[in-house]
Amino acid sequence: MTGAKRKKKSVSWSKMYAPHCEDIKKWCRRRLPVLEWAPQYNLKENLLPDAVSGIMLGVQQVTQGLAFAILSSVHPVFGLYGSLFPAIIYAIFGMGRHVATGTFALTSLISANAVERLVPQSSQNLTTQSTNTSVLGLSEFEMQRIGVAAAVSFLGGVIQLAMFALQLGSATFLLTEPVISAMTTGAATHVVTSQVKYLLGMKMPYISGPLGFFYIYAYVFENIKSVRLEALLLSLLSIVVLVLVKELNEQFKRKIKVVLPVDLVLIVAASFACYCTNMEHTYGLAVLGHIPKGIPPPRAPPMNILSAVITEAFGVALVGYVASLALAQGSAKKFKYSVDDNQEFLAHGLSNVIPSFFFCIPSAAAMGRTAGLYSTGAKTQVACLISCVFVLIVIYAIGPLLYWLPMCVLASIIVVGLKGMLIQFRDLKKYWNVDKIDWGIWVSTYIFTICFAANVGLLFGVASTIAIVIGRFPRAKTVSMKNTKEMEFKVKTETDGETLQLVKIISVNNPLVFLNAKKFHTDLMNLIQKETSSNQPFDDINKCEQNMLLTSLSNGNCNDEASLPCPNEKCSLILDCSGLNFFDYSGVSMLVEVYMDCKNRNVDILFAHCTASLIKAVKYCGNIDSEKQIFFESVSAAISTIHSNKNVGKLSDHSEV
């Protein structure tokens, strides 16, 4: 009797705690994405491309780490640490499979403002430079500087973690593509400007603040006679070699399995040539200098200066997250997986907080490194972990050999690496053809970015986008004489018996802009998923008005891979766009994405009552088959085309027989 009671009690306890264990497992898999992809890692298929990509990425991490540390006004060795620890942490917590986190030009520029303000170059004379600290033999001046940069990284990460706790990832729909493109292009222009003194071999004081971009070029033209011809020629030669070899790698990447690591070859060749010819003393070229070996023990960043760096910390948190999220979402869209915006807050917050205890500058994902992972065929975050092994080898063995690396060559590598951001100027033509208001937002955001800073340009772009949309909505039509109910037609065909073809007509009755683009896509895909997964015919008529303005604040995520096309019915969807009063680039991009998703689901999608400007924008924005007609003047014309296509299909089948 007692044994039976104990058995019942144990069963009840197991039933009580089983759901809790499952919840814990789900939470761990959601917050530790590495637990999702690591157990399913295919060594045979993925290890070789990940290894090749990891080595190439490691070269980028080293060169960018050294350059961006100097850009952040700290010793170059701290850039190597910033290329190591954030990449490891993001590989564990991040969801972007092709996102390479490390040092970042934009965050380095922002943190440099705090470093130069709190520990200016003039204070180096007040600090006894000959007195070295116990940390890597570096001077007290260098340790004070990295302390400020680490404090910016720590506080910026704390802000990102607070945004994660507040679930502010749902507000990312405010960050439209034109704003992000203009901000990153403007920031890349700032980075190129910061490298001008190294490209020309000039000595220049630190210049920042509003209109600092123009003051730098004014200083260059005023002191044009101080340009070193040797540095200029070596910079031009390096840029030409880098551009040519990278273009050749891109052209022949399908024919050759391993691309030439031109960055590494250039670094080795330039360092060897500088050492043999003693360029530092013969021609006065600036070189990288001593790189100490090893990693020092962790130390907490100075907490007493957090209040003094709060402005830069907010800039690092916002700009770094926005740039990284755009790359993660682009990677997810390209390779068909999903990214949780809030989880990215957590991943990047931890990638800034934890490395700040290891003397790291602020980190984020970089477009050049992500594009490198694309081109070299990386599969997972294992490529980033392999790159960390390469960075460790440099820290413990190769670092001191980089003493003779000319700064002009390093600056050339950085400038060429920013090509992906700088060619975003070509987006202006796209925005002009799709929506001229987005074109104006791009231009104004870029101007604010180069005149002030990246965070200022970002805030201006978001504010102006919201203001323009608020101004456009009251002028949009709110009522229509058309019947806005969803209609369903059953078309009988005689091929292979009597089957049903479902034609669904959905009326879009609101403007399609960045505020409701995600909601529009989610609702439409959910509807298609629901209908294609059901084999039952439809007898009733349901109302389906897309009043998305009232529900646009939801940041819904849907798993498009979960649905399958209906095997028994050929589904067609007609979007009645007569109520789509105006649109922006985000809305048009979402229409194109809906078209491609429906095409992949074997669902025919047609557009009715589209304005000429909408047709032009969709054709320009998307890669749509021009031979197939998808735009119609009316719903009835679209339905007639569906009938005729069915009849053509019947005739072709009969002719084959």
mmCIF file of C-alpha atoms in Angstrom, residues 10-325:
data_model
loop_
_atom_site.group_PDB
_atom_site.id
_atom_site.type_symbol
_atom_site.label_atom_id
_atom_site.label_comp_id
_atom_site.label_asym_id
_atom_site.label_seq_id
_atom_site.Cartn_x
_atom_site.Cartn_y
_atom_site.Cartn_z
ATOM 1 C CA SER A 10 6.557 9.952 -7.971
ATOM 2 C CA VAL A 11 4.355 9.903 -11.081
ATOM 3 C CA SER A 12 2.606 13.101 -9.986
ATOM 4 C CA TRP A 13 5.953 14.767 -9.316
ATOM 5 C CA SER A 14 7.256 13.720 -12.759
ATOM 6 C CA LYS A 15 4.124 15.082 -14.433
ATOM 7 C CA MET A 16 4.474 18.319 -12.519
ATOM 8 C CA TYR A 17 8.123 18.943 -13.435
ATOM 9 C CA ALA A 18 8.152 17.566 -16.991
ATOM 10 C CA PRO A 19 6.546 20.707 -18.496
ATOM 11 C CA HIS A 20 8.985 22.907 -16.566
ATOM 12 C CA CYS A 21 11.961 20.982 -17.987
ATOM 13 C CA GLU A 22 10.601 21.392 -21.505
ATOM 14 C CA ASP A 23 10.104 25.118 -20.937
ATOM 15 C CA ILE A 24 13.678 25.438 -19.703
ATOM 16 C CA LYS A 25 14.984 23.594 -22.755
ATOM 17 C CA LYS A 26 12.975 25.808 -25.102
ATOM 18 C CA TRP A 27 14.202 28.928 -23.318
ATOM 19 C CA CYS A 28 17.827 27.762 -23.552
ATOM 20 C CA ARG A 29 17.503 27.015 -27.266
ATOM 21 C CA ARG A 30 15.904 30.405 -27.846
ATOM 22 C CA ARG A 31 18.521 32.354 -25.886
ATOM 23 C CA LEU A 32 21.508 30.172 -26.884
ATOM 24 C CA PRO A 33 21.155 29.679 -30.648
ATOM 25 C CA VAL A 34 24.393 27.685 -30.655
ATOM 26 C CA LEU A 35 22.394 24.834 -29.127
ATOM 27 C CA GLU A 36 20.245 24.768 -32.263
ATOM 28 C CA TRP A 37 22.870 24.637 -35.004
ATOM 29 C CA ALA A 38 25.877 23.042 -33.275
ATOM 30 C CA PRO A 39 24.323 19.557 -32.721
ATOM 31 C CA GLN A 40 23.207 19.506 -36.370
ATOM 32 C CA TYR A 41 26.593 20.592 -37.764
ATOM 33 C CA ASN A 42 27.631 18.497 -40.768
ATOM 34 C CA LEU A 43 31.413 18.046 -40.642
ATOM 35 C CA LYS A 44 31.739 16.593 -44.145
ATOM 36 C CA GLU A 45 29.786 19.303 -45.939
ATOM 37 C CA ASN A 46 30.483 22.402 -43.839
ATOM 38 C CA LEU A 47 33.923 22.086 -42.232
ATOM 39 C CA LEU A 48 36.022 22.731 -45.354
ATOM 40 C CA PRO A 49 34.155 25.871 -46.552
ATOM 41 C CA ASP A 50 33.970 27.144 -42.965
ATOM 42 C CA ALA A 51 37.715 26.583 -42.519
ATOM 43 C CA VAL A 52 38.595 28.445 -45.720
ATOM 44 C CA SER A 53 36.208 31.270 -44.852
ATOM 45 C CA GLY A 54 37.533 31.379 -41.284
ATOM 46 C CA ILE A 55 41.135 31.873 -42.418
ATOM 47 C CA MET A 56 40.132 34.632 -44.832
ATOM 48 C CA LEU A 57 38.005 36.233 -42.139
ATOM 49 C CA GLY A 58 40.897 36.007 -39.682
ATOM 50 C CA VAL A 59 43.056 38.085 -42.021
ATOM 51 C CA GLN A 60 40.297 40.705 -42.191
ATOM 52 C CA GLN A 61 39.829 40.653 -38.429
ATOM 53 C CA VAL A 62 43.542 41.275 -37.827
ATOM 54 C CA THR A 63 43.910 44.115 -40.323
ATOM 55 C CA GLN A 64 40.670 45.817 -39.307
ATOM 56 C CA GLY A 65 41.390 45.283 -35.626
ATOM 57 C CA LEU A 66 44.759 47.038 -35.892
ATOM 58 C CA ALA A 67 43.367 49.903 -37.979
ATOM 59 C CA PHE A 68 40.170 50.443 -36.015
ATOM 60 C CA ALA A 69 42.096 50.461 -32.730
ATOM 61 C CA ILE A 70 44.171 53.342 -34.085
ATOM 62 C CA LEU A 71 40.940 54.927 -35.300
ATOM 63 C CA SER A 72 39.664 54.601 -31.726
ATOM 64 C CA SER A 73 42.818 56.382 -30.455
ATOM 65 C CA VAL A 74 44.155 53.376 -28.518
ATOM 66 C CA HIS A 75 47.149 51.063 -28.959
ATOM 67 C CA PRO A 76 46.816 48.678 -31.963
ATOM 68 C CA VAL A 77 47.103 45.524 -29.820
ATOM 69 C CA PHE A 78 43.728 46.255 -28.235
ATOM 70 C CA GLY A 79 42.143 45.952 -31.665
ATOM 71 C CA LEU A 80 43.349 42.343 -31.813
ATOM 72 C CA TYR A 81 41.543 41.639 -28.542
ATOM 73 C CA GLY A 82 38.468 43.338 -29.965
ATOM 74 C CA SER A 83 38.598 40.954 -32.930
ATOM 75 C CA LEU A 84 38.720 37.894 -30.663
ATOM 76 C CA PHE A 85 36.351 38.033 -27.692
ATOM 77 C CA PRO A 86 33.226 39.595 -29.305
ATOM 78 C CA ALA A 87 33.335 37.037 -32.146
ATOM 79 C CA ILE A 88 33.314 34.144 -29.666
ATOM 80 C CA ILE A 89 30.414 35.559 -27.672
ATOM 81 C CA TYR A 90 28.296 36.357 -30.732
ATOM 82 C CA ALA A 91 28.840 32.836 -32.081
ATOM 83 C CA ILE A 92 27.141 31.559 -28.914
ATOM 84 C CA PHE A 93 24.308 34.064 -28.549
ATOM 85 C CA GLY A 94 23.842 35.514 -32.055
ATOM 86 C CA MET A 95 21.405 34.297 -34.704
ATOM 87 C CA GLY A 96 23.140 35.621 -37.824
ATOM 88 C CA ARG A 97 24.996 32.691 -39.364
ATOM 89 C CA HIS A 98 27.074 34.944 -41.623
ATOM 90 C CA VAL A 99 27.558 37.878 -39.253
ATOM 91 C CA ALA A 100 31.179 38.487 -38.215
ATOM 92 C CA THR A 101 31.311 40.576 -35.046
ATOM 93 C CA GLY A 102 34.483 42.418 -34.100
ATOM 94 C CA THR A 103 35.946 45.888 -34.287
ATOM 95 C CA PHE A 104 33.833 48.309 -36.286
ATOM 96 C CA ALA A 105 34.742 51.619 -37.892
ATOM 97 C CA LEU A 106 31.609 53.486 -36.798
ATOM 98 C CA THR A 107 31.810 52.502 -33.132
ATOM 99 C CA SER A 108 35.562 53.178 -33.150
ATOM 100 C CA LEU A 109 34.961 56.722 -34.400
ATOM 101 C CA ILE A 110 32.375 57.328 -31.696
ATOM 102 C CA SER A 111 34.545 55.955 -28.874
ATOM 103 C CA ALA A 112 37.503 58.031 -30.128
ATOM 104 C CA ASN A 113 35.560 61.171 -29.219
ATOM 105 C CA ALA A 114 35.429 60.072 -25.586
ATOM 106 C CA VAL A 115 39.081 58.963 -25.577
ATOM 107 C CA GLU A 116 40.383 62.229 -27.017
ATOM 108 C CA ARG A 117 38.155 64.278 -24.743
ATOM 109 C CA LEU A 118 39.023 62.558 -21.460
ATOM 110 C CA VAL A 119 42.639 61.555 -22.208
ATOM 111 C CA PRO A 120 43.863 64.047 -24.843
ATOM 112 C CA GLN A 121 47.225 63.751 -26.572
ATOM 113 C CA SER A 122 48.465 66.758 -24.636
ATOM 114 C CA SER A 123 48.179 64.819 -21.366
ATOM 115 C CA GLN A 124 50.836 62.389 -22.600
ATOM 116 C CA ASN A 125 53.517 64.826 -21.514
ATOM 117 C CA LEU A 126 51.971 65.090 -18.046
ATOM 118 C CA THR A 127 51.992 61.307 -17.698
ATOM 119 C CA THR A 128 55.430 59.800 -17.356
ATOM 120 C CA GLN A 129 55.678 57.896 -20.599
ATOM 121 C CA SER A 130 58.789 55.999 -19.580
ATOM 122 C CA THR A 131 56.950 54.467 -16.645
ATOM 123 C CA ASN A 132 55.439 51.270 -17.962
ATOM 124 C CA THR A 133 52.595 49.447 -16.295
ATOM 125 C CA SER A 134 52.499 45.752 -15.530
ATOM 126 C CA VAL A 135 50.047 45.237 -18.410
ATOM 127 C CA LEU A 136 52.024 44.180 -21.505
ATOM 128 C CA GLY A 137 54.684 46.755 -20.745
ATOM 129 C CA LEU A 138 52.485 49.583 -22.055
ATOM 130 C CA SER A 139 52.618 53.118 -20.725
ATOM 131 C CA GLU A 140 50.150 54.534 -18.238
ATOM 132 C CA PHE A 141 48.921 56.895 -20.959
ATOM 133 C CA GLU A 142 47.932 53.971 -23.206
ATOM 134 C CA MET A 143 46.195 52.187 -20.321
ATOM 135 C CA GLN A 144 44.172 55.285 -19.479
ATOM 136 C CA ARG A 145 43.050 55.523 -23.088
ATOM 137 C CA ILE A 146 41.943 51.911 -23.367
ATOM 138 C CA GLY A 147 40.192 52.353 -20.015
ATOM 139 C CA VAL A 148 37.977 55.046 -21.543
ATOM 140 C CA ALA A 149 37.268 52.955 -24.673
ATOM 141 C CA ALA A 150 36.445 49.914 -22.512
ATOM 142 C CA ALA A 151 34.089 52.039 -20.401
ATOM 143 C CA VAL A 152 32.269 53.140 -23.572
ATOM 144 C CA SER A 153 32.006 49.492 -24.640
ATOM 145 C CA PHE A 154 30.732 48.415 -21.212
ATOM 146 C CA LEU A 155 28.073 51.108 -20.914
ATOM 147 C CA GLY A 156 27.006 50.686 -24.549
ATOM 148 C CA GLY A 157 26.535 46.965 -23.922
ATOM 149 C CA VAL A 158 24.539 47.656 -20.767
ATOM 150 C CA ILE A 159 22.242 49.943 -22.779
ATOM 151 C CA GLN A 160 21.748 47.195 -25.368
ATOM 152 C CA LEU A 161 20.949 44.665 -22.636
ATOM 153 C CA ALA A 162 18.430 47.114 -21.168
ATOM 154 C CA MET A 163 16.809 47.419 -24.596
ATOM 155 C CA PHE A 164 16.659 43.630 -24.742
ATOM 156 C CA ALA A 165 14.967 43.515 -21.327
ATOM 157 C CA LEU A 166 12.440 46.120 -22.507
ATOM 158 C CA GLN A 167 11.820 44.115 -25.727
ATOM 159 C CA LEU A 168 12.614 47.131 -27.895
ATOM 160 C CA GLY A 169 13.495 44.919 -30.832
ATOM 161 C CA SER A 170 9.881 45.311 -31.931
ATOM 162 C CA ALA A 171 10.614 48.974 -32.674
ATOM 163 C CA THR A 172 13.169 48.181 -35.366
ATOM 164 C CA PHE A 173 10.563 48.721 -38.100
ATOM 165 C CA LEU A 174 11.315 52.433 -37.629
ATOM 166 C CA LEU A 175 14.778 51.814 -39.095
ATOM 167 C CA THR A 176 14.037 51.938 -42.811
ATOM 168 C CA GLU A 177 16.488 50.813 -45.469
ATOM 169 C CA PRO A 178 17.142 54.328 -46.862
ATOM 170 C CA VAL A 179 18.025 55.631 -43.386
ATOM 171 C CA ILE A 180 20.383 52.730 -42.616
ATOM 172 C CA SER A 181 21.980 52.961 -46.073
ATOM 173 C CA ALA A 182 22.555 56.709 -45.784
ATOM 174 C CA MET A 183 23.888 56.470 -42.224
ATOM 175 C CA THR A 184 26.375 53.695 -43.001
ATOM 176 C CA THR A 185 27.501 55.431 -46.202
ATOM 177 C CA GLY A 186 28.060 58.678 -44.328
ATOM 178 C CA ALA A 187 29.957 56.872 -41.579
ATOM 179 C CA ALA A 188 32.120 55.134 -44.198
ATOM 180 C CA THR A 189 32.901 58.565 -45.638
ATOM 181 C CA HIS A 190 34.024 59.651 -42.163
ATOM 182 C CA VAL A 191 36.287 56.596 -41.887
ATOM 183 C CA VAL A 192 37.893 57.306 -45.267
ATOM 184 C CA THR A 193 38.453 60.892 -44.163
ATOM 185 C CA SER A 194 40.120 59.704 -40.952
ATOM 186 C CA GLN A 195 42.576 57.631 -43.018
ATOM 187 C CA VAL A 196 43.596 60.528 -45.285
ATOM 188 C CA LYS A 197 46.500 61.549 -43.028
ATOM 189 C CA TYR A 198 47.970 58.033 -43.274
ATOM 190 C CA LEU A 199 47.376 57.760 -47.021
ATOM 191 C CA LEU A 200 49.223 61.054 -47.566
ATOM 192 C CA GLY A 201 51.856 60.530 -44.873
ATOM 193 C CA MET A 202 50.861 63.729 -43.056
ATOM 194 C CA LYS A 203 50.937 64.557 -39.373
ATOM 195 C CA MET A 204 47.584 65.990 -38.359
ATOM 196 C CA PRO A 205 46.026 66.878 -35.007
ATOM 197 C CA TYR A 206 42.841 65.126 -33.941
ATOM 198 C CA ILE A 207 39.845 66.989 -35.409
ATOM 199 C CA SER A 208 36.256 66.140 -34.483
ATOM 200 C CA GLY A 209 32.936 67.741 -33.629
ATOM 201 C CA PRO A 210 30.326 69.362 -35.880
ATOM 202 C CA LEU A 211 31.652 70.024 -39.398
ATOM 203 C CA GLY A 212 34.902 68.286 -38.427
ATOM 204 C CA PHE A 213 34.695 66.440 -41.758
ATOM 205 C CA PHE A 214 35.233 69.704 -43.623
ATOM 206 C CA TYR A 215 37.873 71.001 -41.211
ATOM 207 C CA ILE A 216 40.005 67.910 -41.905
ATOM 208 C CA TYR A 217 40.048 68.542 -45.643
ATOM 209 C CA ALA A 218 40.641 72.238 -45.059
ATOM 210 C CA TYR A 219 43.694 71.336 -42.970
ATOM 211 C CA VAL A 220 44.920 68.971 -45.717
ATOM 212 C CA PHE A 221 44.707 71.663 -48.409
ATOM 213 C CA GLU A 222 46.354 74.242 -46.164
ATOM 214 C CA ASN A 223 49.281 71.883 -45.500
ATOM 215 C CA ILE A 224 49.410 70.194 -48.899
ATOM 216 C CA LYS A 225 53.185 70.757 -49.071
ATOM 217 C CA SER A 226 53.715 68.387 -46.127
ATOM 218 C CA VAL A 227 52.415 65.389 -48.103
ATOM 219 C CA ARG A 228 55.034 62.638 -48.390
ATOM 220 C CA LEU A 229 55.271 61.480 -51.970
ATOM 221 C CA GLU A 230 56.553 58.036 -50.938
ATOM 222 C CA ALA A 231 53.513 57.400 -48.746
ATOM 223 C CA LEU A 232 51.143 58.641 -51.450
ATOM 224 C CA LEU A 233 52.672 56.397 -54.132
ATOM 225 C CA LEU A 234 52.690 53.356 -51.824
ATOM 226 C CA SER A 235 49.033 54.046 -50.911
ATOM 227 C CA LEU A 236 47.982 54.295 -54.571
ATOM 228 C CA LEU A 237 49.883 51.127 -55.458
ATOM 229 C CA SER A 238 48.297 49.237 -52.553
ATOM 230 C CA ILE A 239 44.771 50.388 -53.461
ATOM 231 C CA VAL A 240 45.215 49.425 -57.127
ATOM 232 C CA VAL A 241 46.546 45.968 -56.226
ATOM 233 C CA LEU A 242 43.767 45.351 -53.684
ATOM 234 C CA VAL A 243 40.960 46.413 -56.018
ATOM 235 C CA LEU A 244 42.275 44.453 -59.010
ATOM 236 C CA VAL A 245 42.927 41.220 -57.133
ATOM 237 C CA LYS A 246 39.599 41.344 -55.274
ATOM 238 C CA GLU A 247 37.733 41.947 -58.529
ATOM 239 C CA LEU A 248 39.533 38.987 -60.101
ATOM 240 C CA ASN A 249 38.689 36.849 -57.075
ATOM 241 C CA GLU A 250 35.048 37.836 -57.459
ATOM 242 C CA GLN A 251 35.029 37.101 -61.187
ATOM 243 C CA PHE A 252 36.645 33.669 -60.919
ATOM 244 C CA LYS A 253 35.402 32.518 -57.518
ATOM 245 C CA ARG A 254 33.332 29.765 -59.152
ATOM 246 C CA LYS A 255 36.317 28.353 -61.014
ATOM 247 C CA ILE A 256 38.837 28.504 -58.163
ATOM 248 C CA LYS A 257 38.061 26.908 -54.810
ATOM 249 C CA VAL A 258 40.384 29.109 -52.731
ATOM 250 C CA VAL A 259 40.608 32.860 -53.325
ATOM 251 C CA LEU A 260 43.920 34.671 -52.983
ATOM 252 C CA PRO A 261 44.233 36.335 -49.531
ATOM 253 C CA VAL A 262 45.528 39.561 -51.036
ATOM 254 C CA ASP A 263 45.303 41.447 -47.716
ATOM 255 C CA LEU A 264 47.667 38.983 -46.046
ATOM 256 C CA VAL A 265 50.052 38.931 -49.011
ATOM 257 C CA LEU A 266 50.159 42.727 -49.100
ATOM 258 C CA ILE A 267 50.828 42.974 -45.359
ATOM 259 C CA VAL A 268 53.700 40.473 -45.543
ATOM 260 C CA ALA A 269 55.198 42.057 -48.676
ATOM 261 C CA ALA A 270 54.936 45.635 -47.385
ATOM 262 C CA SER A 271 56.349 44.757 -43.953
ATOM 263 C CA PHE A 272 59.278 42.879 -45.521
ATOM 264 C CA ALA A 273 60.018 45.706 -47.968
ATOM 265 C CA CYS A 274 59.844 48.301 -45.201
ATOM 266 C CA TYR A 275 62.205 46.249 -43.046
ATOM 267 C CA CYS A 276 64.743 45.707 -45.836
ATOM 268 C CA THR A 277 64.787 49.338 -47.011
ATOM 269 C CA ASN A 278 64.365 50.876 -43.533
ATOM 270 C CA MET A 279 61.550 53.107 -44.822
ATOM 271 C CA GLU A 280 60.776 54.374 -41.324
ATOM 272 C CA HIS A 281 64.043 56.292 -41.112
ATOM 273 C CA THR A 282 64.992 56.659 -44.774
ATOM 274 C CA TYR A 283 61.679 58.080 -46.010
ATOM 275 C CA GLY A 284 59.999 58.990 -42.735
ATOM 276 C CA LEU A 285 57.077 56.605 -43.250
ATOM 277 C CA ALA A 286 54.930 55.933 -40.193
ATOM 278 C CA VAL A 287 54.876 52.240 -39.220
ATOM 279 C CA LEU A 288 52.602 50.250 -36.934
ATOM 280 C CA GLY A 289 55.123 49.874 -34.112
ATOM 281 C CA HIS A 290 55.596 47.321 -31.366
ATOM 282 C CA ILE A 291 52.803 44.769 -30.801
ATOM 283 C CA PRO A 292 53.246 43.007 -27.435
ATOM 284 C CA LYS A 293 52.580 39.287 -27.122
ATOM 285 C CA GLY A 294 49.833 37.620 -25.112
ATOM 286 C CA ILE A 295 46.550 38.548 -23.474
ATOM 287 C CA PRO A 296 46.604 40.316 -20.099
ATOM 288 C CA PRO A 297 44.412 39.157 -17.187
ATOM 289 C CA PRO A 298 40.917 40.689 -17.161
ATOM 290 C CA ARG A 299 40.292 43.998 -15.434
ATOM 291 C CA ALA A 300 37.051 45.887 -14.887
ATOM 292 C CA PRO A 301 36.713 49.121 -16.880
ATOM 293 C CA PRO A 302 36.846 52.325 -14.799
ATOM 294 C CA MET A 303 33.333 52.803 -13.452
ATOM 295 C CA ASN A 304 33.984 56.352 -12.227
ATOM 296 C CA ILE A 305 33.918 57.746 -15.783
ATOM 297 C CA LEU A 306 30.695 56.097 -16.966
ATOM 298 C CA SER A 307 28.713 59.296 -16.508
ATOM 299 C CA ALA A 308 31.232 61.141 -18.687
ATOM 300 C CA VAL A 309 30.888 58.722 -21.628
ATOM 301 C CA ILE A 310 27.112 58.226 -21.641
ATOM 302 C CA THR A 311 26.683 60.165 -24.903
ATOM 303 C CA GLU A 312 29.214 58.021 -26.747
ATOM 304 C CA ALA A 313 27.775 54.878 -25.137
ATOM 305 C CA PHE A 314 24.325 55.611 -26.537
ATOM 306 C CA GLY A 315 25.880 56.218 -29.956
ATOM 307 C CA VAL A 316 27.739 52.907 -29.810
ATOM 308 C CA ALA A 317 24.605 51.048 -28.664
ATOM 309 C CA LEU A 318 22.340 52.447 -31.384
ATOM 310 C CA VAL A 319 24.686 52.680 -34.352
ATOM 311 C CA GLY A 320 26.368 49.341 -33.682
ATOM 312 C CA TYR A 321 23.060 47.540 -33.251
ATOM 313 C CA VAL A 322 21.429 49.096 -36.314
ATOM 314 C CA ALA A 323 24.346 48.282 -38.608
ATOM 315 C CA SER A 324 24.650 44.742 -37.229
ATOM 316 C CA LEU A 325 20.906 44.042 -37.392
#
